[in-house]
Amino acid sequence: MKRLKILDVDNYLHLTFEGAFDQQVALEHELEPLFQALEEYAGEWMPDVVEGKRRRKYSRAAIWKALEEERDENSTSIVLGRTRWPALYMLLNLHFPPLPPELSISIKVQPLSFFTEVERCRKFVDMVRTWASHHPITHAQANSLAEVQLSGAPWFGRDMRTSIRDGFDKIYELSWLNVFGPKLVESVGRERMLSTPAHRVEELPNGSILLVTWPTAADFACDEARVAQARAHVHLRPDLDFDTVLLSLRERSAALTPVAPRFHPDVAPLLSRVVDRTALGERQRKIAELNVWQPPEPEEWLPADSALPPDVENPERVRDYYGYLSERLVALLHSKVPSVFKETPESLTDVDAHFWSENFPEVFERQNIDEHAVPAVGAYLGEVLVRNLGGQWLPRKKLGEAQVLVGQRVWLPMVRAHRYLRSRQSLLDFSLTQLYRVAERHRG
């Protein structure tokens, strides 16, 4: 069985739960209410596999076995998942002495649209309520991943360690679902928190307070939900201004409003991949930006009657050398870009997307790029032109002058590769994909 992974190309509901557990009680007994609540409330997103040292079909016995297998001196962790939609990634992590007895849970359910039903959302909240009632909790929150990325709240971003160290000293941000630990409740004021205008506010037996801003998680960005979120937030933080908070929330919603892609046709497949690799919260803005961007017309070519004639004694040997250089790119990328073996137009797009994702030109040393990557990329581009467009290498003593004749033009793949590998932006401005498509149109 293969568990479906959570994919960044779609939004999902993300729960983080930070609590503790009683180490004086047998682990199976202590965690039984957790899994009992999961089985009672999960419904359609119930895990069906448990992953420890190996994958097993979901069962309590499989859970205990996996926790035992993964345990080291002071911690253990397992992953629960699903083999069909909706997709699930659930990480359970436990810390043992001499570390503090921490229990942390991360749940990702995809797609977020799965949580448009009120009853399904109520069951999710009831599950978290059960967990938070049984385990002493610092904080828990559930929200859309895109909202998490846009919020800037300390426990969502770079300042997470600081906010944990400070015990979540104030309410920086309000999620769709929140559980506030006793320390934060007392800091805000128990009566104030219990009187919050929200969809659901409930005091738990251990002094924590559960708060839900809106009936459904998937509708967090609608204006009615934003107004409710702002009212609840300023109630808990009287130092904040309602109009200012609401304006900020509406700006987030606007940033998430879908934008239809209208990319330049030569590079549309590449730009779609760029968008897929952009954080969800920034994705619509990126689409709008790329809709108006136009790649420069390729200049790495000459008319066929202006081609530099071969100036080498053994042209076939030099062509073999170009093949060798191309194979070096295959060797470099084959594990992460399997299509590179095929030397097709699609593999050029895969290479473009990979280099952009890795920020290759700005991560690796410039000398290595110029000496090794540029020749390999240029030779690979040339081989794709030869294989797919009936091109012909015109070998030259100077590697940078190597040409590929296609129809009434000769292309300069080494020159293109040099420009291509200057920066992350240049990977788009001088993409391999675009040059190929232009060469394809002009082959005659």
Tab-separated table of C-alpha atoms in Angstrom:
chain	number	residue	atom	x	y	z
A	1	MET	CA	0.000	0.000	0.000
A	2	LYS	CA	1.136	3.535	-0.733
A	3	ARG	CA	-0.031	6.293	1.584
A	4	LEU	CA	-1.137	9.446	-0.215
A	5	LYS	CA	1.092	12.337	0.735
A	6	ILE	CA	-0.047	15.813	1.613
A	7	LEU	CA	0.669	17.917	-1.469
A	8	ASP	CA	1.513	21.613	-1.336
A	9	VAL	CA	-0.477	22.243	-4.526
A	10	ASP	CA	-3.742	22.164	-2.554
A	11	ASN	CA	-4.857	23.797	0.667
A	12	TYR	CA	-5.413	21.687	3.768
A	13	LEU	CA	-6.559	21.889	7.357
A	14	HIS	CA	-3.576	21.949	9.698
A	15	LEU	CA	-3.853	21.167	13.405
A	16	THR	CA	-0.999	21.634	15.866
A	17	PHE	CA	-1.483	20.339	19.396
A	18	GLU	CA	1.111	20.897	22.130
A	19	GLY	CA	0.516	19.163	25.434
A	20	ALA	CA	1.878	16.739	27.998
A	21	PHE	CA	1.137	13.259	29.316
A	22	ASP	CA	1.372	11.349	32.594
A	23	GLN	CA	4.547	9.273	32.580
A	24	GLN	CA	3.506	7.456	35.741
A	25	VAL	CA	0.787	5.667	33.772
A	26	ALA	CA	1.387	2.898	31.254
A	27	LEU	CA	1.693	4.482	27.809
A	28	GLU	CA	-1.052	2.369	26.229
A	29	HIS	CA	-3.468	3.357	28.984
A	30	GLU	CA	-2.475	7.023	28.837
A	31	LEU	CA	-2.936	7.296	25.062
A	32	GLU	CA	-6.082	5.174	24.834
A	33	PRO	CA	-8.490	8.173	25.065
A	34	LEU	CA	-6.556	9.900	22.275
A	35	PHE	CA	-6.999	7.060	19.801
A	36	GLN	CA	-10.516	6.326	20.988
A	37	ALA	CA	-11.497	9.927	20.159
A	38	LEU	CA	-9.714	9.702	16.807
A	39	GLU	CA	-11.651	6.565	15.899
A	40	GLU	CA	-14.945	8.052	17.095
A	41	TYR	CA	-14.732	11.423	15.352
A	42	ALA	CA	-12.438	11.165	12.311
A	43	GLY	CA	-14.961	9.491	10.033
A	44	GLU	CA	-13.986	9.794	6.365
A	45	TRP	CA	-10.425	10.965	7.123
A	46	MET	CA	-9.705	8.105	9.550
A	47	PRO	CA	-6.136	6.767	9.114
A	48	ASP	CA	-5.774	3.317	7.617
A	49	VAL	CA	-1.998	2.857	7.940
A	50	VAL	CA	0.556	3.233	10.728
A	51	GLU	CA	4.182	3.941	9.892
A	52	GLY	CA	7.040	3.154	12.246
A	53	LYS	CA	10.007	1.063	11.165
A	54	ARG	CA	7.618	-0.374	8.602
A	55	ARG	CA	4.074	0.223	7.432
A	56	ARG	CA	1.149	-1.634	8.989
A	57	LYS	CA	-2.604	-1.565	8.608
A	58	TYR	CA	-4.158	0.703	11.243
A	59	SER	CA	-4.927	-0.977	14.563
A	60	ARG	CA	-4.190	-0.288	18.197
A	61	ALA	CA	-1.696	-3.152	18.205
A	62	ALA	CA	0.075	-1.629	15.182
A	63	ILE	CA	0.286	1.722	16.978
A	64	TRP	CA	1.866	0.256	20.127
A	65	LYS	CA	4.287	-1.780	18.041
A	66	ALA	CA	5.345	1.227	15.970
A	67	LEU	CA	5.830	3.423	19.049
A	68	GLU	CA	7.992	0.727	20.584
A	69	GLU	CA	10.068	0.297	17.413
A	70	GLU	CA	10.715	4.030	17.058
A	71	ARG	CA	11.572	4.688	20.697
A	72	ASP	CA	15.084	5.856	21.527
A	73	GLU	CA	16.512	7.089	24.831
A	74	ASN	CA	14.102	9.977	25.276
A	75	SER	CA	11.538	10.107	22.466
A	76	THR	CA	9.375	8.225	20.001
A	77	SER	CA	7.231	9.238	17.038
A	78	ILE	CA	4.948	7.628	14.469
A	79	VAL	CA	3.013	8.701	11.392
A	80	LEU	CA	-0.596	7.797	10.677
A	81	GLY	CA	-1.843	8.176	7.132
A	82	ARG	CA	-4.334	7.194	4.466
A	83	THR	CA	-4.090	5.342	1.168
A	84	ARG	CA	-6.991	7.228	-0.450
A	85	TRP	CA	-8.649	10.643	-0.410
A	86	PRO	CA	-9.072	12.663	1.648
A	87	ALA	CA	-5.337	12.585	2.311
A	88	LEU	CA	-3.987	12.537	5.849
A	89	TYR	CA	-0.626	13.077	7.493
A	90	MET	CA	-0.706	12.737	11.286
A	91	LEU	CA	2.512	12.904	13.295
A	92	LEU	CA	2.495	11.883	16.952
A	93	ASN	CA	5.637	12.733	18.921
A	94	LEU	CA	6.388	11.910	22.584
A	95	HIS	CA	9.278	13.029	24.803
A	96	PHE	CA	10.409	11.059	27.854
A	97	PRO	CA	12.771	11.878	30.778
A	98	PRO	CA	15.150	13.535	31.096
A	99	LEU	CA	13.194	15.709	28.634
A	100	PRO	CA	9.896	17.279	29.773
A	101	PRO	CA	6.971	14.881	29.182
A	102	GLU	CA	5.728	16.460	25.965
A	103	LEU	CA	3.040	15.170	23.630
A	104	SER	CA	2.756	16.925	20.290
A	105	ILE	CA	0.423	16.144	17.417
A	106	SER	CA	0.380	17.561	13.919
A	107	ILE	CA	-2.530	16.728	11.615
A	108	LYS	CA	-2.898	17.698	7.965
A	109	VAL	CA	-6.094	16.768	6.130
A	110	GLN	CA	-6.378	17.544	2.438
A	111	PRO	CA	-8.310	19.072	0.773
A	112	LEU	CA	-9.524	21.897	2.990
A	113	SER	CA	-12.827	21.870	1.072
A	114	PHE	CA	-13.568	18.598	2.858
A	115	PHE	CA	-14.434	20.765	5.888
A	116	THR	CA	-17.316	22.701	4.373
A	117	GLU	CA	-19.849	20.579	6.299
A	118	VAL	CA	-20.849	21.821	9.748
A	119	GLU	CA	-21.218	18.324	11.226
A	120	ARG	CA	-17.808	17.186	9.992
A	121	CYS	CA	-16.219	20.287	11.520
A	122	ARG	CA	-18.096	19.752	14.788
A	123	LYS	CA	-16.687	16.240	15.056
A	124	PHE	CA	-13.171	17.541	14.447
A	125	VAL	CA	-13.623	20.085	17.238
A	126	ASP	CA	-15.054	17.441	19.579
A	127	MET	CA	-12.011	15.259	18.965
A	128	VAL	CA	-9.639	18.084	19.862
A	129	ARG	CA	-11.797	18.924	22.882
A	130	THR	CA	-11.427	15.337	24.124
A	131	TRP	CA	-7.663	15.429	23.669
A	132	ALA	CA	-7.311	18.800	25.392
A	133	SER	CA	-9.485	17.633	28.301
A	134	HIS	CA	-7.270	14.591	28.897
A	135	HIS	CA	-3.814	16.075	28.302
A	136	PRO	CA	-2.482	19.251	29.958
A	137	ILE	CA	-2.141	21.656	27.053
A	138	THR	CA	-0.100	24.743	26.248
A	139	HIS	CA	-1.846	25.623	23.041
A	140	ALA	CA	-3.615	24.060	20.085
A	141	GLN	CA	-4.840	25.585	16.850
A	142	ALA	CA	-6.354	24.421	13.586
A	143	ASN	CA	-6.536	26.504	10.460
A	144	SER	CA	-6.129	26.589	6.715
A	145	LEU	CA	-2.476	26.271	5.727
A	146	ALA	CA	-2.789	29.342	3.510
A	147	GLU	CA	-4.133	31.343	6.458
A	148	VAL	CA	-1.287	30.098	8.636
A	149	GLN	CA	1.236	31.298	6.077
A	150	LEU	CA	-0.355	34.743	5.797
A	151	SER	CA	-0.999	35.307	9.503
A	152	GLY	CA	2.537	36.034	10.687
A	153	ALA	CA	1.671	34.783	14.176
A	154	PRO	CA	4.770	33.815	16.214
A	155	TRP	CA	3.735	30.204	16.760
A	156	PHE	CA	3.266	29.761	13.021
A	157	GLY	CA	6.572	31.162	11.845
A	158	ARG	CA	10.152	31.948	12.704
A	159	ASP	CA	9.380	33.073	16.253
A	160	MET	CA	7.761	29.796	17.282
A	161	ARG	CA	10.536	28.910	19.749
A	162	THR	CA	10.331	32.355	21.316
A	163	SER	CA	6.582	32.172	21.792
A	164	ILE	CA	6.837	28.668	23.291
A	165	ARG	CA	9.568	29.871	25.654
A	166	ASP	CA	7.346	32.746	26.715
A	167	GLY	CA	4.440	30.367	27.272
A	168	PHE	CA	2.340	31.983	24.541
A	169	ASP	CA	2.314	35.197	26.552
A	170	LYS	CA	-0.485	36.807	24.541
A	171	ILE	CA	-2.899	36.077	21.702
A	172	TYR	CA	-0.983	37.080	18.608
A	173	GLU	CA	-3.469	35.561	16.198
A	174	LEU	CA	-6.821	33.823	16.297
A	175	SER	CA	-7.301	30.629	14.315
A	176	TRP	CA	-10.502	28.896	13.284
A	177	LEU	CA	-10.082	26.451	16.193
A	178	ASN	CA	-8.115	27.427	19.317
A	179	VAL	CA	-7.413	25.835	22.673
A	180	PHE	CA	-5.741	28.150	25.174
A	181	GLY	CA	-3.853	26.673	28.108
A	182	PRO	CA	-4.570	27.770	31.696
A	183	LYS	CA	-1.599	30.137	31.837
A	184	LEU	CA	-2.761	32.141	28.831
A	185	VAL	CA	-6.376	32.004	30.041
A	186	GLU	CA	-5.397	33.620	33.337
A	187	SER	CA	-3.254	36.189	31.516
A	188	VAL	CA	-6.171	37.296	29.341
A	189	GLY	CA	-8.767	36.838	32.066
A	190	ARG	CA	-10.997	33.800	32.359
A	191	GLU	CA	-14.260	35.742	32.349
A	192	ARG	CA	-13.192	37.823	29.383
A	193	MET	CA	-12.219	34.751	27.406
A	194	LEU	CA	-15.439	32.910	28.265
A	195	SER	CA	-17.495	35.920	27.096
A	196	THR	CA	-15.810	36.043	23.669
A	197	PRO	CA	-18.295	36.541	20.816
A	198	ALA	CA	-17.586	33.377	18.832
A	199	HIS	CA	-19.311	30.315	17.379
A	200	ARG	CA	-18.258	28.107	20.289
A	201	VAL	CA	-16.538	28.903	23.590
A	202	GLU	CA	-16.136	26.188	26.184
A	203	GLU	CA	-14.206	25.816	29.432
A	204	LEU	CA	-12.471	22.450	29.751
A	205	PRO	CA	-12.037	20.477	32.990
A	206	ASN	CA	-8.305	21.267	33.247
A	207	GLY	CA	-8.802	25.029	33.025
A	208	SER	CA	-8.137	25.378	29.311
A	209	ILE	CA	-10.632	27.154	27.064
A	210	LEU	CA	-11.675	26.019	23.593
A	211	LEU	CA	-12.764	28.664	21.110
A	212	VAL	CA	-14.093	28.241	17.550
A	213	THR	CA	-14.647	31.378	15.486
A	214	TRP	CA	-16.914	30.021	12.726
A	215	PRO	CA	-18.943	26.827	12.130
A	216	THR	CA	-16.880	25.602	9.140
A	217	ALA	CA	-13.117	25.595	8.666
A	218	ALA	CA	-13.191	25.833	4.868
A	219	ASP	CA	-15.136	29.119	4.914
A	220	PHE	CA	-12.571	30.997	7.024
A	221	ALA	CA	-11.976	33.625	4.298
A	222	CYS	CA	-15.613	34.641	3.652
A	223	ASP	CA	-16.419	38.135	4.864
A	224	GLU	CA	-18.852	37.005	7.563
A	225	ALA	CA	-16.192	34.711	9.033
A	226	ARG	CA	-13.628	37.526	8.887
A	227	VAL	CA	-15.938	39.876	10.785
A	228	ALA	CA	-16.507	37.204	13.446
A	229	GLN	CA	-12.762	36.543	13.656
A	230	ALA	CA	-12.007	40.244	14.087
A	231	ARG	CA	-14.653	40.689	16.798
A	232	ALA	CA	-13.335	37.745	18.761
A	233	HIS	CA	-9.732	38.870	18.398
A	234	VAL	CA	-10.273	42.450	19.582
A	235	HIS	CA	-12.415	41.173	22.464
A	236	LEU	CA	-9.453	39.105	23.641
A	237	ARG	CA	-7.004	41.908	22.827
A	238	PRO	CA	-8.662	45.231	23.801
A	239	ASP	CA	-5.471	47.025	22.764
A	240	LEU	CA	-6.265	46.222	19.125
A	241	ASP	CA	-8.511	48.294	16.847
A	242	PHE	CA	-11.410	46.443	15.227
A	243	ASP	CA	-11.289	48.280	11.908
A	244	THR	CA	-7.537	47.745	11.601
A	245	VAL	CA	-7.802	44.036	12.396
A	246	LEU	CA	-10.706	43.550	9.980
A	247	LEU	CA	-8.882	45.394	7.209
A	248	SER	CA	-5.880	43.108	7.642
A	249	LEU	CA	-8.087	40.006	7.537
A	250	ARG	CA	-9.869	41.215	4.418
A	251	GLU	CA	-6.522	41.842	2.758
A	252	ARG	CA	-5.616	38.224	3.475
A	253	SER	CA	-8.872	37.048	1.925
A	254	ALA	CA	-8.188	39.180	-1.138
A	255	ALA	CA	-4.725	37.638	-1.425
A	256	LEU	CA	-6.365	34.203	-1.515
A	257	THR	CA	-8.981	35.078	-4.156
A	258	PRO	CA	-8.342	32.768	-7.141
A	259	VAL	CA	-6.626	34.335	-10.159
A	260	ALA	CA	-6.962	32.591	-13.536
A	261	PRO	CA	-3.548	31.773	-15.060
A	262	ARG	CA	-2.869	33.454	-18.426
A	263	PHE	CA	0.774	32.566	-18.899
A	264	HIS	CA	2.913	33.025	-22.003
A	265	PRO	CA	2.211	29.828	-23.986
A	266	ASP	CA	5.888	28.960	-24.543
A	267	VAL	CA	6.525	28.730	-20.808
A	268	ALA	CA	3.048	28.004	-19.394
A	269	PRO	CA	3.978	24.465	-18.217
A	270	LEU	CA	7.064	25.833	-16.452
A	271	LEU	CA	5.230	28.735	-14.809
A	272	SER	CA	2.525	26.368	-13.584
A	273	ARG	CA	5.245	24.412	-11.817
A	274	VAL	CA	6.658	27.626	-10.341
A	275	VAL	CA	3.214	28.468	-8.982
A	276	ASP	CA	2.847	24.975	-7.502
A	277	ARG	CA	6.118	25.520	-5.617
A	278	THR	CA	5.029	28.901	-4.246
A	279	ALA	CA	3.616	29.056	-0.724
A	280	LEU	CA	-0.181	28.788	-0.758
A	281	GLY	CA	-0.592	32.170	0.861
A	282	GLU	CA	1.439	33.815	-1.911
A	283	ARG	CA	0.202	31.698	-4.818
A	284	GLN	CA	-2.556	33.921	-6.241
A	285	ARG	CA	-0.295	36.960	-6.101
A	286	LYS	CA	2.354	34.959	-7.941
A	287	ILE	CA	-0.122	33.964	-10.662
A	288	ALA	CA	-1.066	37.615	-11.186
A	289	GLU	CA	2.596	38.557	-11.400
A	290	LEU	CA	3.401	35.835	-13.935
A	291	ASN	CA	0.331	36.667	-16.017
A	292	VAL	CA	1.899	39.993	-16.998
A	293	TRP	CA	5.487	38.755	-17.235
A	294	GLN	CA	6.853	38.064	-20.695
A	295	PRO	CA	10.104	36.150	-21.286
A	296	PRO	CA	12.559	37.916	-23.607
A	297	GLU	CA	12.699	36.544	-27.131
A	298	PRO	CA	15.691	34.166	-27.439
A	299	GLU	CA	18.760	35.764	-29.043
A	300	GLU	CA	21.037	32.707	-28.956
A	301	TRP	CA	20.793	31.937	-32.677
A	302	LEU	CA	22.135	32.873	-36.094
A	303	PRO	CA	20.707	32.506	-39.604
A	304	ALA	CA	21.815	29.200	-41.100
A	305	ASP	CA	23.896	30.995	-43.768
A	306	SER	CA	25.796	32.796	-40.985
A	307	ALA	CA	26.693	29.618	-39.095
A	308	LEU	CA	30.296	29.149	-38.023
A	309	PRO	CA	31.651	26.162	-39.980
A	310	PRO	CA	33.044	23.178	-38.043
A	311	ASP	CA	36.727	23.796	-37.263
A	312	VAL	CA	37.705	20.508	-35.615
A	313	GLU	CA	39.712	17.663	-37.112
A	314	ASN	CA	37.387	14.901	-35.865
A	315	PRO	CA	33.770	16.183	-35.760
A	316	GLU	CA	32.357	12.812	-34.689
A	317	ARG	CA	34.648	12.675	-31.682
A	318	VAL	CA	33.585	16.170	-30.626
A	319	ARG	CA	29.913	15.221	-31.017
A	320	ASP	CA	30.576	12.270	-28.725
A	321	TYR	CA	32.085	14.720	-26.247
A	322	TYR	CA	28.881	16.795	-26.318
A	323	GLY	CA	27.013	13.569	-25.558
A	324	TYR	CA	29.356	12.931	-22.642
A	325	LEU	CA	28.699	16.405	-21.253
A	326	SER	CA	24.949	15.842	-21.585
A	327	GLU	CA	25.252	12.590	-19.660
A	328	ARG	CA	26.880	14.512	-16.817
A	329	LEU	CA	23.662	16.460	-16.368
A	330	VAL	CA	21.717	13.198	-16.431
A	331	ALA	CA	24.021	11.816	-13.742
A	332	LEU	CA	23.537	14.957	-11.649
A	333	LEU	CA	19.736	15.090	-11.828
A	334	HIS	CA	18.440	11.582	-12.539
A	335	SER	CA	17.373	10.779	-8.970
A	336	LYS	CA	15.326	13.974	-8.561
A	337	VAL	CA	14.340	14.459	-12.210
A	338	PRO	CA	13.854	10.928	-13.634
A	339	SER	CA	12.584	12.256	-16.967
A	340	VAL	CA	16.047	13.635	-17.710
A	341	PHE	CA	16.891	10.225	-19.221
A	342	LYS	CA	14.330	10.750	-21.990
A	343	GLU	CA	15.793	13.947	-23.497
A	344	THR	CA	12.363	15.336	-24.441
A	345	PRO	CA	10.819	18.834	-24.408
A	346	GLU	CA	9.023	17.807	-21.214
A	347	SER	CA	12.298	16.857	-19.569
A	348	LEU	CA	13.605	20.378	-20.312
A	349	THR	CA	10.647	21.787	-18.371
A	350	ASP	CA	11.364	19.357	-15.536
A	351	VAL	CA	14.982	20.535	-15.446
A	352	ASP	CA	13.901	24.187	-15.466
A	353	ALA	CA	11.458	23.610	-12.615
A	354	HIS	CA	14.011	21.667	-10.570
A	355	PHE	CA	16.739	24.285	-10.908
A	356	TRP	CA	14.240	27.019	-9.993
A	357	SER	CA	12.951	25.086	-6.990
A	358	GLU	CA	16.496	24.447	-5.752
A	359	ASN	CA	17.593	28.014	-6.568
A	360	PHE	CA	20.565	26.303	-8.178
A	361	PRO	CA	22.396	29.368	-9.564
A	362	GLU	CA	22.467	31.137	-6.205
A	363	VAL	CA	23.118	28.156	-3.944
A	364	PHE	CA	26.116	26.543	-5.617
A	365	GLU	CA	29.558	28.042	-6.149
A	366	ARG	CA	29.857	30.189	-9.238
A	367	GLN	CA	33.113	28.574	-10.359
A	368	ASN	CA	31.582	25.081	-10.278
A	369	ILE	CA	28.528	26.309	-12.161
A	370	ASP	CA	30.584	27.923	-14.907
A	371	GLU	CA	33.064	25.060	-15.236
A	372	HIS	CA	30.725	22.105	-14.918
A	373	ALA	CA	27.012	22.965	-14.942
A	374	VAL	CA	27.003	25.352	-17.924
A	375	PRO	CA	28.659	22.860	-20.340
A	376	ALA	CA	26.425	20.017	-19.113
A	377	VAL	CA	23.209	22.048	-19.436
A	378	GLY	CA	24.205	23.432	-22.832
A	379	ALA	CA	25.077	19.988	-24.172
A	380	TYR	CA	21.839	18.527	-22.844
A	381	LEU	CA	19.805	21.287	-24.504
A	382	GLY	CA	21.652	20.623	-27.752
A	383	GLU	CA	21.012	16.884	-27.550
A	384	VAL	CA	17.276	17.520	-27.070
A	385	LEU	CA	17.261	19.737	-30.169
A	386	VAL	CA	19.067	17.030	-32.148
A	387	ARG	CA	16.880	14.172	-30.923
A	388	ASN	CA	13.473	15.850	-31.199
A	389	LEU	CA	13.803	18.461	-33.949
A	390	GLY	CA	16.185	16.683	-36.302
A	391	GLY	CA	18.981	19.081	-35.341
A	392	GLN	CA	22.618	18.652	-36.278
A	393	TRP	CA	25.629	19.550	-34.164
A	394	LEU	CA	28.179	21.856	-35.828
A	395	PRO	CA	31.243	21.198	-33.650
A	396	ARG	CA	33.673	23.964	-32.743
A	397	LYS	CA	37.016	24.028	-30.952
A	398	LYS	CA	35.663	26.613	-28.509
A	399	LEU	CA	32.907	24.971	-26.483
A	400	GLY	CA	30.945	28.198	-26.245
A	401	GLU	CA	30.698	28.339	-30.050
A	402	ALA	CA	29.054	24.914	-30.402
A	403	GLN	CA	25.974	25.143	-32.629
A	404	VAL	CA	22.939	23.043	-33.465
A	405	LEU	CA	21.447	23.486	-36.929
A	406	VAL	CA	17.630	23.276	-36.951
A	407	GLY	CA	15.958	24.306	-40.202
A	408	GLN	CA	17.105	27.774	-41.236
A	409	ARG	CA	18.643	28.676	-37.871
A	410	VAL	CA	21.631	27.580	-35.836
A	411	TRP	CA	21.181	27.653	-32.084
A	412	LEU	CA	23.905	28.334	-29.504
A	413	PRO	CA	23.022	26.091	-26.545
A	414	MET	CA	26.188	26.894	-24.556
A	415	VAL	CA	25.481	30.620	-24.752
A	416	ARG	CA	21.905	29.976	-23.612
A	417	ALA	CA	23.121	27.826	-20.709
A	418	HIS	CA	25.516	30.561	-19.587
A	419	ARG	CA	22.729	33.153	-19.455
A	420	TYR	CA	20.316	30.634	-17.957
A	421	LEU	CA	22.481	29.846	-14.917
A	422	ARG	CA	23.155	33.435	-13.804
A	423	SER	CA	20.370	33.728	-11.207
A	424	ARG	CA	17.045	32.282	-10.145
A	425	GLN	CA	15.198	34.822	-12.273
A	426	SER	CA	17.384	34.033	-15.271
A	427	LEU	CA	16.158	30.435	-15.117
A	428	LEU	CA	12.799	31.845	-16.197
A	429	ASP	CA	14.064	34.626	-18.453
A	430	PHE	CA	16.287	32.227	-20.408
A	431	SER	CA	14.539	28.916	-19.810
A	432	LEU	CA	15.444	25.805	-21.767
A	433	THR	CA	11.744	25.252	-22.351
A	434	GLN	CA	11.237	28.547	-24.161
A	435	LEU	CA	14.257	28.191	-26.434
A	436	TYR	CA	13.076	24.745	-27.496
A	437	ARG	CA	9.554	25.989	-28.322
A	438	VAL	CA	10.897	28.862	-30.397
A	439	ALA	CA	13.304	26.520	-32.226
A	440	GLU	CA	10.393	24.162	-32.858
A	441	ARG	CA	8.348	26.951	-34.513
A	442	HIS	CA	11.230	28.043	-36.745
A	443	ARG	CA	12.521	24.687	-37.914
A	444	GLY	CA	10.738	25.129	-41.254
